[in-house]
């Protein structure tokens, strides 16, 4: 029996423009598969008491993937692999999610100031009945931040919608003393792990 044809594109179940940019960087054609108004996308990110950051990130990614699989079926779209990802910023056992408002963004940045934290990104791919997942963990060292620096960054609007209240590709890069791990993972999609998953799903890279 001949091998099935390689997928020509994937579905990306993420609203992040950075993930689209990173997929384009490695030449992966993709289409968006975003939640409808009837879906509680934010509810999937609710934390559970005592949950470790890495376990939380993997669980949320898996839940997003299953929601996307159902979305594809409901909409009757052509089959193709579906990719989901989630990024979590952790200070020890504490999960630092997306800031709720300006005060919360300033609080989170204050916690990160002058210290070291982890950025965990989980990636998962559904290909028919197969589910595959990888996780990238990177360490980021921040310089000490003054109240004025934090205030200016919060006023820029950049922290909102970002785990840990910052984006490494923004002006916050000027505060980063050292990283160990995956720069693309810190951005939101670790490309090495993503490429491995896609190749396992028959996607040619």
Short mmCIF file of C-alpha atoms in Angstrom, two decimals:
data_model
loop_
_atom_site.label_atom_id
_atom_site.label_comp_id
_atom_site.label_asym_id
_atom_site.label_seq_id
_atom_site.Cartn_x
_atom_site.Cartn_y
_atom_site.Cartn_z
CA UNK A 1 0.00 0.00 0.00
CA UNK A 2 1.47 3.40 -0.92
CA UNK A 3 2.34 5.81 1.88
CA UNK A 4 -0.23 8.56 2.51
CA UNK A 5 0.64 11.89 0.93
CA UNK A 6 2.53 14.34 3.13
CA UNK A 7 0.39 17.16 4.56
CA UNK A 8 0.62 20.38 2.59
CA UNK A 9 -0.32 22.63 5.50
CA UNK A 10 -1.23 22.54 9.18
CA UNK A 11 -3.87 24.25 11.27
CA UNK A 12 -2.57 26.61 13.96
CA UNK A 13 -5.01 26.87 16.85
CA UNK A 14 -3.52 30.04 18.31
CA UNK A 15 -4.19 33.75 18.02
CA UNK A 16 -0.52 34.62 18.60
CA UNK A 17 1.04 36.53 15.69
CA UNK A 18 4.45 35.45 17.02
CA UNK A 19 3.60 31.79 16.49
CA UNK A 20 2.52 32.53 12.93
CA UNK A 21 5.81 34.36 12.37
CA UNK A 22 7.84 31.47 13.76
CA UNK A 23 6.04 28.87 11.65
CA UNK A 24 6.64 31.01 8.57
CA UNK A 25 10.33 31.23 9.55
CA UNK A 26 10.73 27.45 9.11
CA UNK A 27 8.56 27.37 5.98
CA UNK A 28 5.43 25.75 7.43
CA UNK A 29 2.27 26.69 5.54
CA UNK A 30 -0.58 27.10 7.99
CA UNK A 31 -4.15 28.25 8.40
CA UNK A 32 -5.72 29.56 11.57
CA UNK A 33 -8.23 27.45 13.46
CA UNK A 34 -9.46 29.85 16.14
CA UNK A 35 -12.15 29.44 18.80
CA UNK A 36 -15.63 30.63 18.01
CA UNK A 37 -17.60 33.03 20.21
CA UNK A 38 -19.40 30.08 21.76
CA UNK A 39 -16.18 28.59 23.16
CA UNK A 40 -14.74 29.40 26.60
CA UNK A 41 -11.13 29.63 25.46
CA UNK A 42 -10.00 31.55 28.55
CA UNK A 43 -11.59 28.95 30.81
CA UNK A 44 -9.14 26.34 29.55
CA UNK A 45 -6.32 28.34 31.15
CA UNK A 46 -7.73 28.23 34.69
CA UNK A 47 -5.16 27.06 37.23
CA UNK A 48 -5.70 24.18 39.64
CA UNK A 49 -4.56 24.45 43.26
CA UNK A 50 -1.06 23.11 43.82
CA UNK A 51 -0.44 22.43 40.13
CA UNK A 52 3.21 22.62 39.09
CA UNK A 53 3.94 25.10 36.26
CA UNK A 54 5.20 22.45 33.79
CA UNK A 55 2.21 20.19 34.46
CA UNK A 56 -0.15 23.16 34.12
CA UNK A 57 1.37 24.17 30.78
CA UNK A 58 1.14 20.62 29.38
CA UNK A 59 -2.46 20.20 30.57
CA UNK A 60 -3.64 23.51 29.10
CA UNK A 61 -1.97 22.74 25.78
CA UNK A 62 -3.61 19.31 25.62
CA UNK A 63 -7.01 20.84 26.44
CA UNK A 64 -6.59 23.48 23.73
CA UNK A 65 -5.65 20.77 21.25
CA UNK A 66 -8.75 18.69 21.99
CA UNK A 67 -10.93 21.79 21.66
CA UNK A 68 -9.32 22.47 18.28
CA UNK A 69 -9.90 18.88 17.12
CA UNK A 70 -13.60 19.25 17.94
CA UNK A 71 -13.66 22.64 16.20
CA UNK A 72 -12.24 21.14 13.02
CA UNK A 73 -14.84 18.38 13.02
CA UNK A 74 -17.72 20.74 13.75
CA UNK A 75 -16.73 23.11 10.95
CA UNK A 76 -16.26 20.30 8.43
CA UNK A 77 -12.86 21.55 7.31
CA UNK A 78 -10.37 19.50 5.28
CA UNK A 79 -8.20 17.24 7.46
CA UNK A 80 -4.66 18.35 8.31
CA UNK A 81 -2.44 18.24 11.39
CA UNK A 82 -3.43 20.69 14.14
CA UNK A 83 -0.81 22.46 16.25
CA UNK A 84 -1.41 24.07 19.64
CA UNK A 85 0.97 25.69 22.10
CA UNK A 86 0.89 27.38 25.48
CA UNK A 87 3.54 29.43 27.25
CA UNK A 88 3.82 29.70 31.02
CA UNK A 89 6.18 31.91 33.03
CA UNK A 90 7.16 30.44 36.39
CA UNK A 91 8.91 31.96 39.39
CA UNK A 92 9.72 28.85 41.35
CA UNK A 93 6.40 27.07 41.83
CA UNK A 94 4.42 30.27 41.16
CA UNK A 95 2.69 30.61 37.79
CA UNK A 96 2.80 34.16 36.42
CA UNK A 97 0.04 34.36 33.86
CA UNK A 98 -1.27 37.16 31.65
CA UNK A 99 -1.76 40.39 33.64
CA UNK A 100 -5.33 41.36 34.39
CA UNK A 101 -4.66 45.11 34.38
CA UNK A 102 -1.86 47.68 34.63
CA UNK A 103 -1.38 47.20 38.36
CA UNK A 104 -1.10 43.44 37.92
CA UNK A 105 1.42 43.89 35.06
CA UNK A 106 3.55 46.13 37.28
CA UNK A 107 3.33 43.60 40.12
CA UNK A 108 4.49 40.74 37.87
CA UNK A 109 7.38 42.74 36.41
CA UNK A 110 8.40 43.69 39.94
CA UNK A 111 8.59 40.00 40.83
CA UNK A 112 10.77 39.29 37.78
CA UNK A 113 13.07 42.27 38.38
CA UNK A 114 16.64 41.35 39.23
CA UNK A 115 16.02 37.62 39.33
CA UNK A 116 15.78 34.42 37.36
CA UNK A 117 12.61 32.77 36.10
CA UNK A 118 11.57 29.95 33.80
CA UNK A 119 9.63 30.14 30.55
CA UNK A 120 7.86 26.87 29.75
CA UNK A 121 6.27 26.29 26.36
CA UNK A 122 4.35 23.14 25.54
CA UNK A 123 3.59 22.19 21.94
CA UNK A 124 1.13 19.52 20.86
CA UNK A 125 0.05 18.19 17.47
CA UNK A 126 -3.05 16.17 16.57
CA UNK A 127 -2.77 14.14 13.39
CA UNK A 128 -5.87 12.03 12.92
CA UNK A 129 -6.09 9.90 16.05
CA UNK A 130 -2.46 10.55 17.03
CA UNK A 131 -1.47 13.03 19.73
CA UNK A 132 2.14 14.11 20.15
CA UNK A 133 3.61 16.66 22.55
CA UNK A 134 6.92 18.23 23.53
CA UNK A 135 7.91 20.79 26.13
CA UNK A 136 10.67 23.40 26.16
CA UNK A 137 11.96 24.94 29.40
CA UNK A 138 14.19 28.01 29.28
CA UNK A 139 15.73 30.15 32.02
CA UNK A 140 15.75 33.95 31.79
CA UNK A 141 17.75 36.34 33.99
CA UNK A 142 16.35 39.88 34.33
CA UNK A 143 18.33 42.95 35.33
CA UNK A 144 16.97 45.00 38.22
CA UNK A 145 14.16 47.28 36.99
CA UNK A 146 13.35 50.72 38.32
CA UNK A 147 9.74 51.74 39.01
CA UNK A 148 10.03 54.20 36.11
CA UNK A 149 11.11 51.46 33.68
CA UNK A 150 8.22 49.27 34.73
CA UNK A 151 5.76 52.16 34.46
CA UNK A 152 6.90 53.04 30.92
CA UNK A 153 6.70 49.43 29.77
CA UNK A 154 3.24 48.94 31.21
CA UNK A 155 2.12 52.21 29.57
CA UNK A 156 3.30 50.86 26.19
CA UNK A 157 0.64 48.16 26.39
CA UNK A 158 3.14 45.44 25.56
CA UNK A 159 2.61 43.37 28.76
CA UNK A 160 -1.06 42.64 28.08
CA UNK A 161 -1.92 39.24 26.69
CA UNK A 162 1.60 37.98 27.52
CA UNK A 163 2.42 35.37 30.13
CA UNK A 164 4.77 36.97 32.64
CA UNK A 165 3.77 40.44 31.39
CA UNK A 166 6.56 40.75 28.82
CA UNK A 167 7.65 39.72 25.33
CA UNK A 168 11.30 38.90 24.68
CA UNK A 169 11.11 40.44 21.19
CA UNK A 170 9.94 43.80 22.60
CA UNK A 171 11.82 46.56 24.42
CA UNK A 172 12.01 44.18 27.39
CA UNK A 173 14.95 42.54 25.57
CA UNK A 174 17.10 45.37 26.96
CA UNK A 175 16.56 43.97 30.48
CA UNK A 176 17.57 40.39 29.74
CA UNK A 177 21.01 39.61 31.10
CA UNK A 178 21.10 35.96 30.08
CA UNK A 179 18.95 33.19 28.66
CA UNK A 180 19.54 29.44 28.70
CA UNK A 181 17.32 27.41 26.43
CA UNK A 182 15.24 28.25 23.37
CA UNK A 183 14.79 31.84 22.22
CA UNK A 184 11.88 30.80 19.99
CA UNK A 185 10.42 28.89 22.94
CA UNK A 186 10.48 32.05 25.02
CA UNK A 187 8.72 33.83 22.14
CA UNK A 188 6.01 31.18 22.27
CA UNK A 189 6.89 28.33 19.90
CA UNK A 190 10.12 26.31 20.34
CA UNK A 191 11.08 25.59 16.76
CA UNK A 192 13.23 22.52 17.35
CA UNK A 193 10.50 20.70 19.25
CA UNK A 194 7.86 21.93 16.80
CA UNK A 195 9.85 20.65 13.81
CA UNK A 196 10.25 17.25 15.46
CA UNK A 197 6.51 16.94 16.07
CA UNK A 198 5.63 17.97 12.55
CA UNK A 199 8.13 15.57 11.00
CA UNK A 200 6.67 12.75 13.11
CA UNK A 201 3.29 13.70 11.63
CA UNK A 202 4.66 13.32 8.09
CA UNK A 203 5.24 17.01 7.41
CA UNK A 204 8.31 17.65 5.26
CA UNK A 205 10.69 20.32 6.57
#
